[in-house]
Coordinates of C-alpha atoms in Angstrom, one line a residue:
Chain A
M210 CA 176.9 66.6 131.7
K211 CA 173.8 65.8 130.1
T212 CA 170.7 67.5 131.3
A213 CA 167.8 66.3 133.3
G214 CA 165.7 67.4 130.2
S215 CA 167.2 65.3 127.6
S216 CA 167.4 62.2 129.5
V217 CA 164.8 59.6 129.7
I218 CA 166.0 59.0 133.7
S219 CA 168.1 61.7 135.5
V220 CA 169.6 61.5 138.9
R221 CA 171.6 64.0 140.8
K222 CA 173.4 64.0 144.2
L223 CA 171.5 61.4 145.2
N224 CA 172.0 60.1 148.5
K225 CA 170.2 57.5 150.5
K226 CA 170.8 56.6 154.4
Y227 CA 169.0 54.1 156.5
Q228 CA 168.9 54.1 160.2
P229 CA 170.9 54.1 162.3
N230 CA 173.8 55.4 160.3
I231 CA 174.1 53.1 157.1
Q232 CA 174.9 55.6 153.9
A233 CA 173.9 53.3 151.1
L234 CA 174.0 55.7 148.2
T235 CA 176.6 58.7 148.0
E236 CA 176.0 62.0 146.0
V237 CA 175.2 59.7 142.9
S238 CA 174.4 61.3 139.6
L239 CA 173.2 59.3 136.4
D240 CA 172.2 60.0 133.0
V241 CA 170.0 57.6 130.9
E242 CA 169.1 58.3 127.6
R243 CA 165.7 57.3 126.0
G244 CA 166.3 53.5 123.9
E245 CA 169.9 53.2 126.0
F246 CA 171.2 50.1 127.5
V247 CA 172.5 50.1 130.7
F248 CA 174.3 47.7 133.1
L249 CA 174.7 48.7 137.0
T250 CA 177.7 46.6 138.3
G251 CA 178.9 46.2 141.6
P252 CA 179.4 43.3 144.3
S253 CA 176.4 42.6 146.6
G254 CA 175.6 45.4 148.9
S255 CA 177.4 47.9 147.1
G256 CA 173.7 50.0 146.2
K257 CA 172.4 48.7 142.8
S258 CA 168.9 47.4 144.2
T259 CA 168.8 50.7 146.4
L260 CA 169.5 52.6 143.4
L261 CA 167.0 50.6 141.2
K262 CA 164.4 51.1 144.1
L263 CA 164.6 54.7 144.4
L264 CA 164.5 55.1 140.3
Y265 CA 160.6 53.4 140.9
A266 CA 159.9 55.0 143.9
N267 CA 159.9 52.1 146.2
E268 CA 162.1 53.7 148.2
R269 CA 162.6 57.5 149.2
P270 CA 165.7 59.6 148.7
S271 CA 167.6 61.3 151.7
S272 CA 168.7 64.1 149.6
G273 CA 168.9 65.0 145.9
Q274 CA 166.8 64.3 142.8
I275 CA 165.5 62.0 140.5
W276 CA 163.9 63.0 137.1
V277 CA 161.9 60.1 135.1
D278 CA 160.6 61.4 131.7
G279 CA 161.0 64.9 132.6
V280 CA 159.2 64.4 136.2
E281 CA 161.1 65.2 139.3
I282 CA 159.5 61.9 141.1
S283 CA 161.6 62.9 144.7
G284 CA 158.6 65.2 145.5
L285 CA 155.6 63.6 144.4
S286 CA 152.7 62.5 146.7
S287 CA 151.7 58.6 147.5
S288 CA 148.8 59.3 145.4
Q289 CA 151.0 60.2 142.2
L290 CA 153.7 57.5 142.5
P291 CA 151.9 54.6 141.2
F292 CA 151.4 56.4 137.6
I293 CA 155.1 57.1 137.4
R294 CA 155.5 52.9 138.2
R295 CA 153.6 52.6 135.4
K296 CA 156.4 53.8 133.7
F297 CA 158.7 50.7 134.5
G298 CA 158.8 47.4 134.0
I299 CA 160.5 46.1 136.8
I300 CA 161.9 42.6 136.5
F301 CA 163.5 41.3 139.9
Q302 CA 166.0 38.3 140.9
D303 CA 163.0 36.7 142.7
F304 CA 160.5 36.8 140.3
K305 CA 158.2 38.3 142.7
L306 CA 155.3 36.3 140.7
I307 CA 151.9 35.6 142.9
P308 CA 152.0 31.8 143.6
Y309 CA 147.9 31.0 143.8
Q310 CA 147.6 33.1 140.5
T311 CA 148.0 31.2 137.1
V312 CA 150.8 32.7 134.4
F313 CA 147.4 34.8 132.4
E314 CA 146.5 36.1 136.0
N315 CA 150.1 37.1 137.3
V316 CA 150.8 39.0 133.9
S317 CA 147.5 40.6 133.4
L318 CA 147.9 42.3 137.3
S319 CA 150.0 45.0 135.0
L320 CA 147.2 45.8 132.6
E321 CA 144.3 45.6 135.4
V322 CA 145.3 48.7 137.5
T323 CA 145.5 50.7 134.4
G324 CA 141.8 49.9 133.9
L325 CA 141.7 48.3 130.5
N326 CA 138.4 45.9 130.0
R327 CA 139.0 42.0 129.8
K328 CA 139.0 41.4 126.6
Q329 CA 141.8 44.3 125.8
I330 CA 143.5 42.4 128.8
K331 CA 143.2 38.9 127.2
N332 CA 144.5 40.1 123.8
K333 CA 147.5 42.1 125.1
V334 CA 148.3 39.1 127.7
E335 CA 148.2 36.8 125.2
Q336 CA 150.6 38.7 122.4
V337 CA 153.3 39.1 125.4
L338 CA 153.1 35.6 126.1
D339 CA 153.2 34.7 123.0
H340 CA 156.3 36.6 121.8
L341 CA 158.0 35.4 124.8
G342 CA 157.2 31.6 123.9
I343 CA 155.0 30.8 126.9
L344 CA 151.5 31.1 125.4
S345 CA 151.0 27.3 126.0
K346 CA 151.6 27.9 129.8
T347 CA 148.6 30.3 130.0
H348 CA 147.2 28.5 132.7
L349 CA 149.6 27.0 134.7
Y350 CA 150.8 27.9 138.2
P351 CA 154.1 29.4 138.5
M352 CA 155.4 26.1 140.6
R353 CA 154.7 24.1 137.6
L354 CA 157.2 26.3 135.6
S355 CA 161.2 26.1 135.5
G356 CA 163.3 28.9 136.8
G357 CA 163.6 30.2 133.4
E358 CA 160.2 30.2 132.5
Q359 CA 158.9 31.8 136.0
Q360 CA 161.3 34.7 134.6
R361 CA 159.9 35.1 131.2
V362 CA 156.5 35.4 133.3
A363 CA 157.9 37.9 135.1
I364 CA 159.4 39.9 131.7
A365 CA 156.2 39.5 130.5
R366 CA 154.4 40.8 133.4
A367 CA 156.8 44.1 133.3
I368 CA 156.8 44.5 129.6
V369 CA 152.9 43.8 128.8
N370 CA 151.9 47.6 129.7
N371 CA 154.6 48.8 127.1
P372 CA 156.8 50.5 129.6
N373 CA 159.3 53.2 128.4
I374 CA 161.7 51.9 130.6
I375 CA 162.6 48.1 132.1
L376 CA 164.7 48.1 135.3
A377 CA 165.9 44.3 135.8
D378 CA 167.5 43.7 139.0
E379 CA 169.9 41.0 138.8
P380 CA 167.0 39.1 136.9
T381 CA 169.6 36.3 136.2
A382 CA 171.1 35.7 139.5
N383 CA 168.8 32.5 140.1
L384 CA 169.3 31.1 136.9
D385 CA 171.9 28.8 135.0
A386 CA 174.2 30.1 132.4
E387 CA 172.1 29.1 129.7
R388 CA 168.9 30.5 130.8
S389 CA 170.6 33.5 132.0
E390 CA 171.9 34.6 128.2
D391 CA 168.5 33.4 127.3
V392 CA 167.2 36.4 129.6
L393 CA 169.6 38.7 128.5
S394 CA 169.0 38.2 125.0
L395 CA 165.2 38.4 125.3
I396 CA 165.9 42.2 127.4
K397 CA 168.1 43.1 124.8
G398 CA 165.2 42.6 121.6
L399 CA 163.1 44.5 124.2
N400 CA 165.9 47.2 123.9
Q401 CA 166.1 47.0 120.2
E402 CA 162.6 47.6 120.0
G403 CA 162.7 51.0 121.8
A404 CA 162.7 50.4 125.7
T405 CA 165.5 51.8 127.4
V406 CA 166.9 49.4 130.0
I407 CA 168.9 49.6 133.1
F408 CA 170.3 46.2 133.8
A409 CA 171.8 45.5 137.4
T410 CA 173.7 42.4 137.3
H411 CA 177.3 41.1 138.8
N412 CA 178.1 38.8 136.0
H413 CA 180.9 40.5 134.0
E414 CA 180.6 38.3 131.3
F415 CA 177.4 40.4 130.1
F416 CA 179.3 43.4 129.3
K417 CA 182.5 42.0 128.0
D418 CA 181.8 43.3 124.8
N419 CA 181.5 46.8 125.8
S420 CA 178.7 47.2 123.7
S421 CA 176.6 49.5 126.4
N422 CA 177.5 51.9 129.0
V423 CA 178.2 50.0 132.3
Y424 CA 178.2 51.9 135.6
F425 CA 180.1 50.4 138.6
L426 CA 178.8 51.0 142.1
Q427 CA 181.4 50.3 144.9
K428 CA 179.8 50.9 148.8
G429 CA 177.2 53.4 147.4
L430 CA 179.4 55.7 144.8
L431 CA 178.5 55.7 141.2
Q432 CA 181.3 55.5 138.5
E433 CA 181.1 54.7 134.9
K434 CA 183.2 51.9 134.5
D435 CA 185.7 53.4 131.4
G436 CA 186.5 55.9 134.5
L437 CA 187.7 53.0 136.3
Chain B
M263 CA 138.5 49.6 136.4
N264 CA 134.9 49.4 136.9
L265 CA 132.8 47.9 140.1
G266 CA 132.3 44.8 138.2
T267 CA 136.0 43.6 137.9
F268 CA 136.3 44.7 141.6
T269 CA 133.7 42.7 142.4
K270 CA 135.0 39.9 140.7
R271 CA 138.7 40.3 142.1
A272 CA 136.9 40.2 145.5
I273 CA 135.0 37.2 145.0
Y274 CA 138.3 35.4 143.5
D275 CA 140.0 36.6 147.0
L276 CA 137.3 35.5 148.9
K277 CA 137.5 32.0 147.3
H278 CA 141.6 32.0 147.8
H279 CA 141.0 33.4 151.6
F280 CA 137.6 31.8 152.5
F281 CA 138.9 30.6 155.7
V282 CA 140.1 33.7 157.0
Q283 CA 136.8 35.4 155.5
L284 CA 135.1 33.2 157.1
M285 CA 136.5 33.6 160.5
T286 CA 136.0 37.5 160.1
T287 CA 132.5 37.4 159.4
L288 CA 132.0 34.9 162.1
V289 CA 133.0 37.3 164.4
V290 CA 130.9 40.1 162.9
L291 CA 128.1 38.0 163.3
L292 CA 128.5 36.6 166.8
S293 CA 129.1 40.7 168.2
V294 CA 126.1 41.5 166.2
L295 CA 124.1 38.7 167.9
I296 CA 125.5 39.3 171.0
F297 CA 124.2 43.2 170.7
S298 CA 120.9 42.1 169.1
F299 CA 119.8 39.9 171.8
F300 CA 120.4 43.1 174.3
L301 CA 118.6 45.3 172.3
F302 CA 115.7 42.6 172.0
I303 CA 115.9 42.5 175.8
Y304 CA 116.0 46.0 176.1
V305 CA 113.3 46.7 173.6
N306 CA 110.9 44.3 175.1
L307 CA 111.7 45.4 178.8
A308 CA 111.1 49.1 178.0
S309 CA 108.0 48.0 176.5
L310 CA 106.7 46.3 179.4
V311 CA 107.6 49.2 181.6
D312 CA 105.7 51.4 179.9
Y313 CA 103.0 49.0 179.5
F314 CA 102.7 48.2 183.5
G315 CA 103.4 52.1 183.8
S316 CA 100.0 52.9 181.8
E317 CA 98.1 50.1 183.6
L318 CA 98.4 51.7 186.8
G319 CA 96.6 54.9 186.3
M320 CA 95.4 57.3 188.9
V321 CA 93.4 58.9 191.3
V322 CA 92.5 62.5 191.9
F323 CA 91.2 63.2 195.2
L324 CA 89.2 66.6 195.3
K325 CA 89.0 69.0 198.4
T326 CA 85.9 68.0 200.6
D327 CA 84.9 71.7 200.4
V328 CA 84.9 71.6 196.5
D329 CA 81.8 73.2 194.8
Y330 CA 80.0 70.4 193.4
T331 CA 78.8 72.4 190.4
K332 CA 82.5 72.8 189.5
I333 CA 82.8 69.0 189.2
P334 CA 81.5 68.4 185.6
S335 CA 83.7 71.2 184.3
V336 CA 87.0 69.3 186.5
H337 CA 85.8 66.0 184.7
Q338 CA 85.5 67.9 181.2
R339 CA 89.2 68.9 182.1
L340 CA 90.5 65.7 182.8
T341 CA 89.1 63.7 179.6
E342 CA 91.0 67.0 177.5
I343 CA 94.5 65.9 179.0
K344 CA 96.7 64.5 176.4
G345 CA 97.2 60.6 177.3
V346 CA 94.0 60.2 179.3
Q347 CA 91.8 57.5 178.2
E348 CA 88.9 57.5 180.5
V349 CA 87.9 59.5 183.1
R350 CA 85.4 58.1 186.0
Y351 CA 83.6 59.8 188.7
Y352 CA 83.4 58.6 192.3
S353 CA 80.9 60.6 194.5
P354 CA 81.2 60.7 198.3
E355 CA 78.6 58.1 198.4
D356 CA 80.2 55.9 196.3
G357 CA 83.5 55.8 198.2
F358 CA 81.5 55.2 201.3
R359 CA 79.8 52.1 199.5
A360 CA 83.1 51.0 198.5
L361 CA 84.7 51.4 202.2
A362 CA 81.8 49.3 203.3
V363 CA 82.2 46.7 201.2
Y364 CA 85.9 46.9 201.4
L365 CA 85.0 46.6 205.7
G366 CA 82.9 43.6 205.1
D367 CA 81.8 42.2 208.9
E368 CA 83.2 45.4 210.3
K369 CA 81.2 47.6 208.2
D370 CA 79.2 48.4 211.3
V371 CA 81.9 50.8 212.2
L372 CA 80.1 53.2 209.6
D373 CA 77.4 53.5 211.4
G374 CA 76.1 57.0 211.9
I375 CA 78.9 58.4 209.9
S376 CA 78.2 60.8 207.0
P377 CA 79.7 59.8 203.5
D378 CA 80.3 63.8 203.4
F379 CA 83.8 63.1 205.0
L380 CA 85.2 61.5 202.1
P381 CA 86.3 63.3 199.0
S382 CA 84.6 63.1 195.9
S383 CA 87.3 61.3 193.3
F384 CA 88.0 60.6 189.5
Q385 CA 89.8 57.2 188.6
I386 CA 91.9 58.1 185.6
S387 CA 92.6 55.4 182.9
L388 CA 95.5 56.2 180.7
N389 CA 96.5 55.3 177.0
R390 CA 99.0 52.5 176.5
S391 CA 100.2 54.3 173.6
G392 CA 102.0 57.5 173.9
V393 CA 102.2 57.6 177.6
T394 CA 105.4 57.3 179.2
L395 CA 106.5 56.9 182.6
S396 CA 107.6 60.7 182.9
S397 CA 104.8 61.6 181.3
I398 CA 102.6 60.4 184.3
E399 CA 104.6 62.3 186.7
A400 CA 104.1 65.3 184.4
I401 CA 100.2 64.8 184.6
A402 CA 100.2 64.2 188.1
S403 CA 102.3 67.3 189.3
E404 CA 99.9 69.5 186.7
L405 CA 96.9 68.2 188.1
L406 CA 98.2 69.1 192.0
K407 CA 98.2 73.1 190.6
W408 CA 94.5 72.6 190.1
E409 CA 92.6 74.3 192.7
E410 CA 90.0 72.1 193.3
V411 CA 92.4 69.0 193.5
E412 CA 93.8 68.0 197.1
K413 CA 95.7 64.9 196.1
V414 CA 97.1 62.8 193.3
Q415 CA 97.3 59.3 194.0
Y416 CA 99.6 56.5 191.7
A417 CA 101.4 54.1 192.5
R418 CA 104.8 56.8 192.6
D419 CA 107.5 54.2 194.1
W420 CA 106.3 51.8 191.1
V421 CA 106.7 54.4 188.7
D422 CA 109.8 55.4 189.9
K423 CA 111.2 51.7 190.1
L424 CA 110.2 50.9 187.0
D425 CA 111.9 54.3 185.7
T426 CA 115.0 53.8 187.5
F427 CA 114.9 50.1 186.1
T428 CA 114.0 51.3 182.2
K429 CA 116.9 53.8 182.6
L430 CA 119.6 50.9 183.7
I431 CA 118.8 48.4 180.7
K432 CA 119.3 51.4 178.6
I433 CA 122.8 52.1 180.2
V434 CA 123.6 48.2 179.8
A435 CA 122.5 48.2 176.2
V436 CA 124.4 51.4 175.2
M437 CA 127.3 49.7 177.2
S438 CA 127.4 46.4 175.8
C439 CA 127.0 48.1 172.5
V440 CA 130.2 50.0 172.7
L441 CA 132.0 46.9 174.0
L442 CA 131.0 44.9 171.5
L443 CA 131.7 47.5 168.6
S444 CA 135.1 48.0 170.5
T445 CA 135.5 44.0 170.7
A446 CA 134.4 43.6 166.9
S447 CA 136.4 46.3 165.9
F448 CA 139.9 45.5 167.2
V449 CA 139.1 41.9 165.7
V450 CA 138.2 42.6 162.2
A451 CA 141.1 45.4 162.2
N452 CA 143.1 42.4 163.3
T453 CA 142.0 40.4 160.7
I454 CA 142.5 42.6 158.6
K455 CA 146.3 42.7 159.4
L456 CA 146.8 39.2 159.4
Q457 CA 145.1 39.2 156.0
V458 CA 147.6 42.0 154.6
Y459 CA 150.7 40.1 156.1
A460 CA 149.2 37.0 154.3
R461 CA 149.1 39.2 151.3
A462 CA 152.1 41.2 151.6
K463 CA 153.7 39.8 148.6
E464 CA 150.7 39.9 146.5
I465 CA 149.9 43.6 147.7
E466 CA 153.8 44.6 147.3
I467 CA 153.3 43.4 143.4
M468 CA 150.5 45.2 143.0
R469 CA 152.3 48.5 144.0
L470 CA 155.2 47.9 141.7
V471 CA 153.3 47.5 138.9
G472 CA 151.5 50.7 139.6
A473 CA 148.4 49.8 141.4
T474 CA 146.9 53.1 143.5
S475 CA 145.7 52.7 147.0
G476 CA 141.8 52.6 145.9
F477 CA 142.8 49.8 143.5
I478 CA 144.5 47.5 146.5
Q479 CA 142.0 48.4 148.9
M480 CA 138.8 48.0 146.6
P481 CA 138.5 44.6 147.0
F482 CA 139.0 44.3 151.1
L483 CA 136.5 47.1 151.1
L484 CA 134.0 44.9 149.4
Q485 CA 134.7 42.2 151.2
A486 CA 134.6 44.0 154.4
F487 CA 131.3 45.4 153.0
A488 CA 129.7 41.7 152.4
Q489 CA 131.0 40.7 155.6
G490 CA 129.3 43.2 157.4
L491 CA 125.8 42.7 155.5
L492 CA 125.8 39.0 155.8
G493 CA 127.3 38.7 159.6
A494 CA 124.4 41.3 160.8
S495 CA 121.6 39.5 158.7
L496 CA 122.3 36.1 159.8
A497 CA 122.5 37.6 163.4
I498 CA 119.4 39.4 162.9
L499 CA 118.0 36.1 161.2
A500 CA 119.3 34.2 164.6
T501 CA 117.7 36.5 167.1
Y502 CA 114.2 35.8 165.4
P503 CA 113.6 32.1 167.0
C504 CA 114.7 33.5 170.1
Y505 CA 111.7 35.8 169.8
R506 CA 109.8 33.6 168.5
Y507 CA 110.3 30.9 171.4
S508 CA 110.0 33.9 174.2
Q509 CA 107.2 34.5 172.7
A510 CA 105.6 30.7 172.9
V511 CA 106.9 30.4 176.5
L512 CA 105.0 34.1 177.4
H513 CA 101.5 32.5 176.0
S514 CA 101.8 29.0 177.9
S515 CA 102.1 31.4 181.3
Q516 CA 98.6 32.0 182.9
W517 CA 100.5 34.8 184.3
L518 CA 102.0 36.4 181.3
K519 CA 99.4 35.3 178.9
G520 CA 98.3 39.0 178.2
I521 CA 102.2 40.1 177.4
S522 CA 103.0 40.3 173.8
L523 CA 106.6 40.5 173.0
M524 CA 107.8 42.8 169.7
F525 CA 110.7 41.5 167.5
L526 CA 113.2 44.3 166.7
P527 CA 111.3 47.0 164.7
M528 CA 112.5 47.6 161.4
P529 CA 114.4 51.1 161.5
Y530 CA 116.4 49.1 164.3
I531 CA 117.6 46.4 162.1
A532 CA 118.6 48.6 159.2
A533 CA 120.3 50.7 161.6
I534 CA 122.0 47.3 163.1
I535 CA 123.0 46.3 159.4
A536 CA 123.9 49.6 158.4
G537 CA 126.3 49.9 161.6
S538 CA 128.2 46.9 160.8
I539 CA 128.6 47.3 157.3
T540 CA 129.8 51.2 158.2
I541 CA 132.0 49.6 161.4
C542 CA 133.5 46.8 158.8
V543 CA 134.1 49.0 155.7
L544 CA 135.6 51.6 158.0
V545 CA 137.6 49.8 159.8
T546 CA 139.0 47.9 156.7
H547 CA 139.9 51.4 155.4
L548 CA 141.6 52.5 158.8
S549 CA 143.9 49.3 158.8
L550 CA 144.8 49.1 155.1
S551 CA 145.5 52.8 155.3
R552 CA 147.8 52.1 158.3
F553 CA 149.2 48.8 156.6
I554 CA 149.6 49.6 153.1
R555 CA 152.2 51.9 151.9
V556 CA 151.9 53.0 148.3

């Protein structure tokens, strides 16, 4: 087994139990190397989102350890968690865009929290919107965009801060096949540029070429696809 | 992130949640207005009570067997008492003449009676400023210890009643302050709760992109500061016409012409505004700490 020190994400004997008695994850251990692209799959309710939430510290584990870039995060205080979250770019199934803010404002939020000035924010946001082909949508509100465009805005917000790790929680679930392929190839492109990616999905088409590591979650238990 | 950016964000939030912000400011305004109104009444009644209290003055009766050579020194000692404005001596003859005037047609009853049965006395006027009801009582009890003094007369009942009334008004003002502060805090806390619920998605996204608690709270706190400042300032401005109106009513009254009202003193105004801002910011911070999980 790889050691916690050599992986960008390392999980050891992770358990998550919700009250009253729901075991969401059981003894999950996982290592993700820097620059790796990992698929996380499994049926609905298997614990994929829970695992991702534990990685970006939106939830606290019941037991076990999580290392992110060598930092054990389950023991961190609340005031330290925001700085860990900035290492992640998170993409959600439901996009999580703020409806009363423009594309520019939604994307710039990731940079505002880091304390960059307006000029730096403007440059970076325009750069990333241009890269994702939605620069012309800068001043539109999310409701004026198609589902695919909204997901591109969400991806822009996730990557504008140049995060080391991208966590994608079923980002194509609300998109048609063509838009889904489009989003996958975008995220693969980001991986080729150096980002580590954990991509949660139950679309088996995405990993049929077997070019990436695939982990399968079933009732909170994690297995590598090869081992199935 | 600097204060300018936070201010921009607070103004942005203010525009996008204008109605909720307006309602909160109105609640603060009304609470401070009611409190300011009570305070205005208290300040003026307390001032009136002191005014009337000092108007009462007192009469110091000397013993009938007092050595007349001591009277100038008694007069001197009386004028040296703090708060005493004027001391006027009344000899037994003065008293006798006043009694005759008072008796009018019945003054014949005094025929053949020597004025010596009346005591010498001093009529004391007190300073209006710096003399309180309790200081009048203190002066009276001090004078009674003097060997030349037989009796000190002042409208004790009046003074006691006025004193009790002042204390009652003070209690009402303090209670209204506590009640209104509690009410305003409760409403502000609930408004913040509603705002947090209304913006739950935005706050959730902020958290997920790595916003610190301070980043999330700062626009809310700036808004709370503005609400406290604006609400209290407008409430005090609204109290001013009440003061002008009351003043005009008093001036037009034949009875109360001599009485002058005062507006809330500057230290009170500063304390109300500072208190309003502190309450709004503190309640907002406590509510946010409770509802926002980082």
